[in-house]
Coordinates of C-alpha atoms in Angstrom, one line a residue:
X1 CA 0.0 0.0 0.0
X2 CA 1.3 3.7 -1.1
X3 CA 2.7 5.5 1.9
X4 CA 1.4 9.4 1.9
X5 CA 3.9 11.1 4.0
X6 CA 3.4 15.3 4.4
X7 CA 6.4 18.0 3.5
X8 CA 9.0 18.2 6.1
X9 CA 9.2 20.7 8.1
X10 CA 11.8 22.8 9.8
X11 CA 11.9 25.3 13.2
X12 CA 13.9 28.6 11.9
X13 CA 15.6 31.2 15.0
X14 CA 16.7 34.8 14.0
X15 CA 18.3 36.7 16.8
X16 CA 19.8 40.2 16.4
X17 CA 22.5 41.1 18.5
X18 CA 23.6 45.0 19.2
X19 CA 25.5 47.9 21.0
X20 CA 23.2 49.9 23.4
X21 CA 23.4 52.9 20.9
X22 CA 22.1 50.8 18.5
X23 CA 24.6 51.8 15.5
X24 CA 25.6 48.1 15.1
X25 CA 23.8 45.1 14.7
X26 CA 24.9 41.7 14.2
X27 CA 22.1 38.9 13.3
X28 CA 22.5 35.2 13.0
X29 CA 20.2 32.8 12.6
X30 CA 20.0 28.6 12.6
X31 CA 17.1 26.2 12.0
X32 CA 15.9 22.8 12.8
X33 CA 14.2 19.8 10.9
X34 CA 11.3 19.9 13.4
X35 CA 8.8 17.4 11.4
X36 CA 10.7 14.9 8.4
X37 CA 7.7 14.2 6.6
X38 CA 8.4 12.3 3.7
X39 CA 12.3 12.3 4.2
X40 CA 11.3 9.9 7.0
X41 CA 10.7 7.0 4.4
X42 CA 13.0 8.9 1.7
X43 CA 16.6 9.8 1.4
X44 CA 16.4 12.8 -1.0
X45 CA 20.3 13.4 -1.5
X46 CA 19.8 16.6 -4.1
X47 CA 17.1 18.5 -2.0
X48 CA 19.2 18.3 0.9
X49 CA 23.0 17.9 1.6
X50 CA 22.6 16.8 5.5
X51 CA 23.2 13.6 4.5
X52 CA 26.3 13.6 2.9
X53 CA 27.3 16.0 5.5
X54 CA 26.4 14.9 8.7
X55 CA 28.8 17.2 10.1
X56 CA 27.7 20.2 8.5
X57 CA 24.2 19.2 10.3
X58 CA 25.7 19.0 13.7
X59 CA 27.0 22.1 13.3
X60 CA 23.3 23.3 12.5
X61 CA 21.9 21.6 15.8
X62 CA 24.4 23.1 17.8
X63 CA 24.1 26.3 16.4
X64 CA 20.3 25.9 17.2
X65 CA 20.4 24.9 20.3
X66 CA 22.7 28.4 21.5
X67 CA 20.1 30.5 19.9
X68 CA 17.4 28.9 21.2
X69 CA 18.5 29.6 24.8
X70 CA 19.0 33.2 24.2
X71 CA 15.9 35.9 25.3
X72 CA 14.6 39.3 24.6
X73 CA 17.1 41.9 26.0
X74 CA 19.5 39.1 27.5
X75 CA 23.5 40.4 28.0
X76 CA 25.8 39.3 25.8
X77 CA 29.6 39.5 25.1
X78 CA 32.1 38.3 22.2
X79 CA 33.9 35.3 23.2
X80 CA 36.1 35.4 20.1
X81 CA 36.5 38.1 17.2
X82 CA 37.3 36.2 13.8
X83 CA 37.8 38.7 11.0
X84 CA 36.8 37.9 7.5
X85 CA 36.6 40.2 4.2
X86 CA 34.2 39.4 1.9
X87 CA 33.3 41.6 -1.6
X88 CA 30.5 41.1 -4.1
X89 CA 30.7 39.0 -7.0
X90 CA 29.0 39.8 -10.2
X91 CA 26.6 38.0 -11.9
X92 CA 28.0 34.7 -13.5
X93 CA 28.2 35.0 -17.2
X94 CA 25.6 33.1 -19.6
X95 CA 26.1 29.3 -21.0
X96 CA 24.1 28.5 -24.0
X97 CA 21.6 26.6 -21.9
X98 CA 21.0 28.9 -19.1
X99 CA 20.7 32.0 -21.4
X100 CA 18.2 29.9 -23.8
X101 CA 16.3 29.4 -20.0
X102 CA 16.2 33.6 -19.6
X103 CA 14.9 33.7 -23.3
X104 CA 11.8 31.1 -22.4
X105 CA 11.3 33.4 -18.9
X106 CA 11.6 36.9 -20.9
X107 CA 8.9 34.8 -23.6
X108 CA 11.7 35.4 -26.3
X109 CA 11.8 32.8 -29.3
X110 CA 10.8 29.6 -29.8
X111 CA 12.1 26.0 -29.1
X112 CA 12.8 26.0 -32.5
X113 CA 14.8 28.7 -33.3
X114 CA 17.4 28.6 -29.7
X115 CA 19.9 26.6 -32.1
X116 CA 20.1 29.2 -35.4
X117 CA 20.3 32.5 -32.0
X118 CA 23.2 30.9 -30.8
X119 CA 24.7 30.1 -34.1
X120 CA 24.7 33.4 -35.5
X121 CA 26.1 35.1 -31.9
X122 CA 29.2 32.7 -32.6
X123 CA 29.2 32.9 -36.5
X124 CA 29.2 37.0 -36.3
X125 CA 31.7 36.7 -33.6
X126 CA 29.6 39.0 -31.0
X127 CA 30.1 36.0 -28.9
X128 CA 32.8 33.6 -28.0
X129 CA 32.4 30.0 -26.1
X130 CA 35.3 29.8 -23.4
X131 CA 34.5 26.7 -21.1
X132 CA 31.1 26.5 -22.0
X133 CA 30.7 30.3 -20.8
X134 CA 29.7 32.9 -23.1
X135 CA 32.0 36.1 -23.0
X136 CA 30.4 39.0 -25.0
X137 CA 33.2 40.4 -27.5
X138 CA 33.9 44.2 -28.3
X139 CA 31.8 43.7 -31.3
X140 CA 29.1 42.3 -30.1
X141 CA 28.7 45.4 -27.7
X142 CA 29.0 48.3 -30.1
X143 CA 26.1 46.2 -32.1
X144 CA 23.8 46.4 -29.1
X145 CA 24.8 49.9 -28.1
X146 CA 23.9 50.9 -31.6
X147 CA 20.3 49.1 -31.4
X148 CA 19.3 49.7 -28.0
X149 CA 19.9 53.9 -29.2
X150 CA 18.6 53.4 -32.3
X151 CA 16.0 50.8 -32.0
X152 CA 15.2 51.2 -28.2
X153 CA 11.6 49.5 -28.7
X154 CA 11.9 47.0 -31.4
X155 CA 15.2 45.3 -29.0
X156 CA 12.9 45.9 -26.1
X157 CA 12.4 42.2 -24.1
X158 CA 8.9 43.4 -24.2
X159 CA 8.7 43.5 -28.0
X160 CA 9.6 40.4 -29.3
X161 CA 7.8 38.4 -26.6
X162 CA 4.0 40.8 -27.8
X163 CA 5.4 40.0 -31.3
X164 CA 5.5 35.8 -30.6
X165 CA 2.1 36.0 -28.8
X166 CA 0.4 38.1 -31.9
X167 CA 1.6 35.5 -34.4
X168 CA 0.1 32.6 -32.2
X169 CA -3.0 35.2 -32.4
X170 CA -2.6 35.0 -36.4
X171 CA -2.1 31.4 -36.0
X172 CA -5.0 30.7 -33.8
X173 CA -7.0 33.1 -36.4
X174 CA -8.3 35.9 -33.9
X175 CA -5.5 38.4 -35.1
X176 CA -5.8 39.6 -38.7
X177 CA -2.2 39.1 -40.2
X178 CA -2.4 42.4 -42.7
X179 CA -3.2 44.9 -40.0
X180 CA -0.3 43.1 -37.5
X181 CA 1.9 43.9 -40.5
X182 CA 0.9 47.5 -41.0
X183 CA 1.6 48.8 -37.5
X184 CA 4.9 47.1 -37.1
X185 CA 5.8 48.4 -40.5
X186 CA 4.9 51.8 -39.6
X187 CA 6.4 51.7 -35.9
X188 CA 9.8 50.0 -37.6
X189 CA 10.2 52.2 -40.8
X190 CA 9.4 55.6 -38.7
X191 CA 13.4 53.9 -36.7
X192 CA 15.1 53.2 -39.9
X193 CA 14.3 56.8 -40.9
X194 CA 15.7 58.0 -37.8
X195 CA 19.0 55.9 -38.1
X196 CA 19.7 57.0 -41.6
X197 CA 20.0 60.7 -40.5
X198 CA 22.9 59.4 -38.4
X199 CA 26.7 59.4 -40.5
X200 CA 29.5 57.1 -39.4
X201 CA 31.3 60.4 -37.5
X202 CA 28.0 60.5 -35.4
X203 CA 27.9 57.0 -34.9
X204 CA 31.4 56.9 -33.5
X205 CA 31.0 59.3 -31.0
X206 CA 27.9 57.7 -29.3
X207 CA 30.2 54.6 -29.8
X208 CA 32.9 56.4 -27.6
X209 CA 31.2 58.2 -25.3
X210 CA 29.3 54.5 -24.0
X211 CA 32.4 52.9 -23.9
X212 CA 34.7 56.1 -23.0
X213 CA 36.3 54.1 -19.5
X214 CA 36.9 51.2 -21.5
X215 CA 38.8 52.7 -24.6
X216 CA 40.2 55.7 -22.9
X217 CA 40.4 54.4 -19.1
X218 CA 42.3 57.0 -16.7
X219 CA 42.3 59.6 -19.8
X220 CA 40.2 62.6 -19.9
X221 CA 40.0 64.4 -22.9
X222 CA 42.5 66.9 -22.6
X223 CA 44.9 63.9 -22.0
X224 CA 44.1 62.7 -25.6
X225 CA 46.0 64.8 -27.9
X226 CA 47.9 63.0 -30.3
X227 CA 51.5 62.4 -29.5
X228 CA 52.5 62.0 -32.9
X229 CA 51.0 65.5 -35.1
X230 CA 50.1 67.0 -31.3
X231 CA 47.3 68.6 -33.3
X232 CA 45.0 66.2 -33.3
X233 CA 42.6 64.5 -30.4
X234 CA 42.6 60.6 -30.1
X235 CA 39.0 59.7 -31.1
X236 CA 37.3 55.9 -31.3
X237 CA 36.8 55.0 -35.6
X238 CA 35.6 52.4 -37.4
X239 CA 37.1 51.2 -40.3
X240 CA 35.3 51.8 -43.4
X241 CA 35.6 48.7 -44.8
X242 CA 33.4 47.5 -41.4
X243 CA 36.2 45.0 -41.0
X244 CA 37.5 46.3 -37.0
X245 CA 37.6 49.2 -34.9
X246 CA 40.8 51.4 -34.0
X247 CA 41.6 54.4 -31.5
X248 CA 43.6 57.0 -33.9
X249 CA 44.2 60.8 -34.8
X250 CA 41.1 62.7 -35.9
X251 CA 43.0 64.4 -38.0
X252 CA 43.5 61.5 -40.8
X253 CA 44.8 61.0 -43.1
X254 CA 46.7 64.3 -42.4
X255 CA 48.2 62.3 -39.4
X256 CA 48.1 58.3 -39.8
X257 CA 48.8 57.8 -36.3
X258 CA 47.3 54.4 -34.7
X259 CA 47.3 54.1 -30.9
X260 CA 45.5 51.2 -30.7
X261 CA 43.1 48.5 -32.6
X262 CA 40.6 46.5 -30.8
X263 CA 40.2 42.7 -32.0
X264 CA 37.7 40.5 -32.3
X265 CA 39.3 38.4 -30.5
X266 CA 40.3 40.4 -27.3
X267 CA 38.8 39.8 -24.6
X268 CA 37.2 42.0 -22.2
X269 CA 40.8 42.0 -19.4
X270 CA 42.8 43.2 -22.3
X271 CA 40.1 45.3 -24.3
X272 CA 40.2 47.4 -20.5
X273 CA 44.2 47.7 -20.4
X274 CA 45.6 50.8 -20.7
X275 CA 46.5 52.3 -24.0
X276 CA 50.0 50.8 -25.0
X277 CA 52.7 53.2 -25.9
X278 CA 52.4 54.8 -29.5
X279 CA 54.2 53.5 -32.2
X280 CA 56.3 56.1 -34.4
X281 CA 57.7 55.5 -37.9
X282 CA 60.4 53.6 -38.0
X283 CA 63.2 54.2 -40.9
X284 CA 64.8 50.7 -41.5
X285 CA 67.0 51.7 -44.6
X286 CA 67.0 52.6 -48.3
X287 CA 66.0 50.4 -51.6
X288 CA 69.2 50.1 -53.3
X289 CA 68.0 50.3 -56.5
X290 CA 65.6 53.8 -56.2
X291 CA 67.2 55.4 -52.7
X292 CA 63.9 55.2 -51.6
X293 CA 63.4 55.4 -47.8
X294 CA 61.7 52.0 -46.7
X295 CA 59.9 52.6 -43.3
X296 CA 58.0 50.2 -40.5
X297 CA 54.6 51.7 -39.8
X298 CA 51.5 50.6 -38.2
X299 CA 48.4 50.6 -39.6
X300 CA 44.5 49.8 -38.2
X301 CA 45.6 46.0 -39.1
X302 CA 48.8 45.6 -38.0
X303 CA 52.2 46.6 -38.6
X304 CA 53.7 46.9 -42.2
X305 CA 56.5 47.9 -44.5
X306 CA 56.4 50.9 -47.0
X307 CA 58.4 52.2 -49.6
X308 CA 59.3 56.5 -49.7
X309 CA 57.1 59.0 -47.9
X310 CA 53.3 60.0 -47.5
X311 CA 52.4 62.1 -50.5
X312 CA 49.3 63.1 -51.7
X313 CA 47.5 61.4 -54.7
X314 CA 50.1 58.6 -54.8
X315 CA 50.3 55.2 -54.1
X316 CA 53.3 53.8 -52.6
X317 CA 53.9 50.2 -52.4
X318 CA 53.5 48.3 -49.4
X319 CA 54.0 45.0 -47.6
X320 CA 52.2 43.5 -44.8
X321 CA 54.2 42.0 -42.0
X322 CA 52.5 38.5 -40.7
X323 CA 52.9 37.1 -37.3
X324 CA 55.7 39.4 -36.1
X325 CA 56.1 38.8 -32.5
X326 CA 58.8 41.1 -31.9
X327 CA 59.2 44.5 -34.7
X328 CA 62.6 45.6 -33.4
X329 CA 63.9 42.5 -35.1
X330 CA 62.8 43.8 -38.5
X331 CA 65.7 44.5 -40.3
X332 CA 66.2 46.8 -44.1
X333 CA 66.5 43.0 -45.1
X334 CA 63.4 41.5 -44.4
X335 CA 61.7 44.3 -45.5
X336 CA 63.4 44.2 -49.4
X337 CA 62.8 40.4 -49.0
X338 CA 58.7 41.3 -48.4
X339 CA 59.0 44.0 -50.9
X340 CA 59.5 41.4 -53.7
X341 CA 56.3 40.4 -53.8
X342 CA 54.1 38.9 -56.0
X343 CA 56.9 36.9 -57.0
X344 CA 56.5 35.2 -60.6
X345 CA 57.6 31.8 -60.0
X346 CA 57.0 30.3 -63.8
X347 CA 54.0 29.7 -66.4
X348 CA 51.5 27.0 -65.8
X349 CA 52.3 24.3 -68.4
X350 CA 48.4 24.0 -69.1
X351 CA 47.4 27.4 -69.9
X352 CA 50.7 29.6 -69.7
X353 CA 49.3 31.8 -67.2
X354 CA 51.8 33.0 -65.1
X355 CA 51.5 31.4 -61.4
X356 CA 52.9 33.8 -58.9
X357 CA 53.4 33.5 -55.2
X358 CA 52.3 36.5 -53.3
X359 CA 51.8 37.8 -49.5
X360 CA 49.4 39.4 -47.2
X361 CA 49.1 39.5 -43.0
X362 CA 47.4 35.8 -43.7
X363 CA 50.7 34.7 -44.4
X364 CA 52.3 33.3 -48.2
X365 CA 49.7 31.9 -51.1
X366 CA 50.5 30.7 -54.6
X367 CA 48.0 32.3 -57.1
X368 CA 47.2 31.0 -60.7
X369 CA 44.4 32.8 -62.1
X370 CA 41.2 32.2 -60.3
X371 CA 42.8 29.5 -58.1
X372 CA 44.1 30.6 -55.0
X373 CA 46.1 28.0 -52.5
X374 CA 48.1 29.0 -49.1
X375 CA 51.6 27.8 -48.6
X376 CA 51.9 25.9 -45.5
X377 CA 53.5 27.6 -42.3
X378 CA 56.2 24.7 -42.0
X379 CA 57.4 25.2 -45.2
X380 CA 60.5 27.9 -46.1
X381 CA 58.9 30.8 -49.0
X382 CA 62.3 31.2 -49.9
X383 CA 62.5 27.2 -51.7
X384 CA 59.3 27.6 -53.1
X385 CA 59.8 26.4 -56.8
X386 CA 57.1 26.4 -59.4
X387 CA 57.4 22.4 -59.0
X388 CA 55.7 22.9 -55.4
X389 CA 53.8 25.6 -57.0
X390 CA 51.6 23.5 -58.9
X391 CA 51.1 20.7 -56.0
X392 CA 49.7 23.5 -53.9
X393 CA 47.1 24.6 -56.2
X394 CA 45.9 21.0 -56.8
X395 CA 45.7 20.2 -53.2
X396 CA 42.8 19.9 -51.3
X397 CA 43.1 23.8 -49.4
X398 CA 43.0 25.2 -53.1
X399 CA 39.7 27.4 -53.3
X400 CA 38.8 28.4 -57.1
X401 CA 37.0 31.4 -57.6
X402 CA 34.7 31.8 -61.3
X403 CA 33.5 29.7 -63.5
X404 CA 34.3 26.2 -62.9
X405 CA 36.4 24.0 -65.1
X406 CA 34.5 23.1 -68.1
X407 CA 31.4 25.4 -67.4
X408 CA 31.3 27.7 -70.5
X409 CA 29.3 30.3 -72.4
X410 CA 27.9 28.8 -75.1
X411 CA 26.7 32.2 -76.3
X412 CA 30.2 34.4 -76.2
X413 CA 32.3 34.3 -79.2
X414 CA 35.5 32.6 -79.4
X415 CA 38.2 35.1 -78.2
X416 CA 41.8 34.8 -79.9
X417 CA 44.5 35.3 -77.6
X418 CA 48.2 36.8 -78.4

């Protein structure tokens, strides 16, 4: 026969103890499993930790029992001071389970669509996993600074979770799907016309001023003049290409100068260091065949090697540098040696297209028209022959870009080739 046992129950004392001026009170409290209700036929190990520590429950019953002898205005005096310092912890961070959890409280999304929300966090790199945990990047936070200014009600929890419960409504047929449209239209369109008032320049400074102690901490603003034109003011840009974000000179591209260039992949201890030390031009030598003055500079992607001076409406050549841990090694040598590329290494014996080898910050490649293969790290650029060439772009890391092999215009003339 089924036993029906009631809750447990437990006896809880709360005592406050104080000074007579009453400036200090210290309270304390300590409780008792009065009634065990259905833990007297059942051993629940998760709900309760007494019973793999039966010491820790001792300490519980003994702690009871003191308190339990103590009454209303009774004397007391400190048998033994023990001093411990304690500070407040923040929140933990996020794992991809608990935060799907908040998203079912807040009524966000659906069982359905948890997998693609996490996938494009990660895939747009305004996320990253560490140990399960997810750690918001730099990225990630100018996106939702920029929508929760711009947007403030359409990333509202509140919107999305009315938006979910009108389309059950359109599902379940009592809301009328044209009219839902029209007034989410209208309340959407009348923010995208707001936002497109808004230039990059304007952008950027909301940018800077929300995140002002983390990209200038311990620098007000007239500690931001820059150290390299002393003209300019140090000022949060993004790069127009939308590829990173930098701290540089205003006054570019007068002054090129480059303090400092957030990463994607940064985290949030080294995103909040100081700004590091500027980096100046550095002259490494001259080409020997122009005189030119070759120079090490930095740029919003790294460090890289250029040929003669800054001069308006011209283009002087330039080499990236790629995995450089230490610049001061860089020699005039290894900058001529850099310089040389794209390097012709030969003709391709199938179509006499020239294959070259060239280089970027990824690191070496071997190019033959639309067919574009990386050289591997372990192997020396400077024994590259057009023999290994033509392994690389066959191998299986070789990407082809344009019409596939085979795949032609039946429509386009013949063209003769000289």
């Amino acid at each position: 026969h089924p036993i029906c046992c009631g809750s447990s129950n437990r006896i809880l004392i709360q005592v406050g103890i104080g000074n007579p001026e009453g400036d200090m009170i210290f309270h304390s409290s300590a409780s008792r499993l009065d009634f065990k209700g259905y833990q007297a036929v059942y051993e629940d190990t998760e709900a309760s930790g007494s019973s793999e520590n039966p010491e820790g429950e001792t300490a519980h019953q003994d702690n009871f029992e003191a308190l339990s002898k103590l009454e209303m205005k009774d004397l007391v005096s400190p048998v033994n001071v023990n001093l411990e310092q304690h500070f407040t912890k923040p929140l933990s961070r996020y794992s991809e389970g608990a935060l799907i959890k908040k998203m079912e409280e807040l009524g966000i999304g659906r069982p359905s669509t948890y997998a693609s929300i996490m996938r494009v966090l990660q895939d747009r790199k305004y996320v990253t996993v560490k140990s399960r945990v997810l750690h918001p990047e730099f990225r990630g936070r100018m996106v939702s600074a920029f929508l929760s200014h711009l947007f403030s009600e359409i990333v509202d929890y509140s919107f999305t979770a009315n938006m979910e419960t009108e389309l059950d409504n359109i599902s379940a047929g009592s809301t009328e799907w044209k009219g839902l449209l029209k007034d989410y239209w209208e309340r959407l369109s009348k923010y995208c016309g707001d936002a497109s008032q808004w230039d990059v320049r304007k952008v950027e400074r909301m940018l800077e001023e929300k995140f002002r102690p983390i990209l200038f901490p311990d620098l007000d603003t007239d500690s931001r003049i820059c150290p390299s034109c002393s003209e300019g003011t140090l000022r949060f840009k993004v790069s127009r290409y939308g590829e990173g974000s930098f701290i540089g000179c205003d006054r570019h591209p007068k002054c090129k100068y480059i303090a400092r260039t957030l990463s994607d992949e940064d985290d949030e201890n080294e995103t909040s260091e100081q700004i590091p030390r500027s980096f100046e031009p550095r002259l490494l030598g001259i080409m020997p065949d122009t005189s030119e003055k070759v120079f090490l500079k930095q740029g919003p992607y790294g460090y890289y090697i250029q040929v003669g001076e800054d001069r308006k409406g011209a283009s002087q050549k330039r080499a990236p540098l790629s995995e450089v841990k230490d610049v001061e090694t860089i020699t005039i040598k290894d900058a001529i040696e850099l310089l040389q590329y794209p390097k012709i290494l030969g003709k391709h014996p199938d179509d006499e297209h020239r294959v070259l080898m060239t280089h970027s910050k990824a690191g070496f490649s071997i190019r033959h028209r639309g067919t574009l293969a990386p050289v591997p790290k372990t192997q020396d650029p400077k024994k590259i022959t057009l023999e290994h060439a033509l392994k690389f772009l066959t191998g299986k890391n070789a990407k082809h870009n344009g019409r596939p092999k085979g795949k032609t215009n039946k429509n386009a003339e013949p063209i003769e080739w000289h």
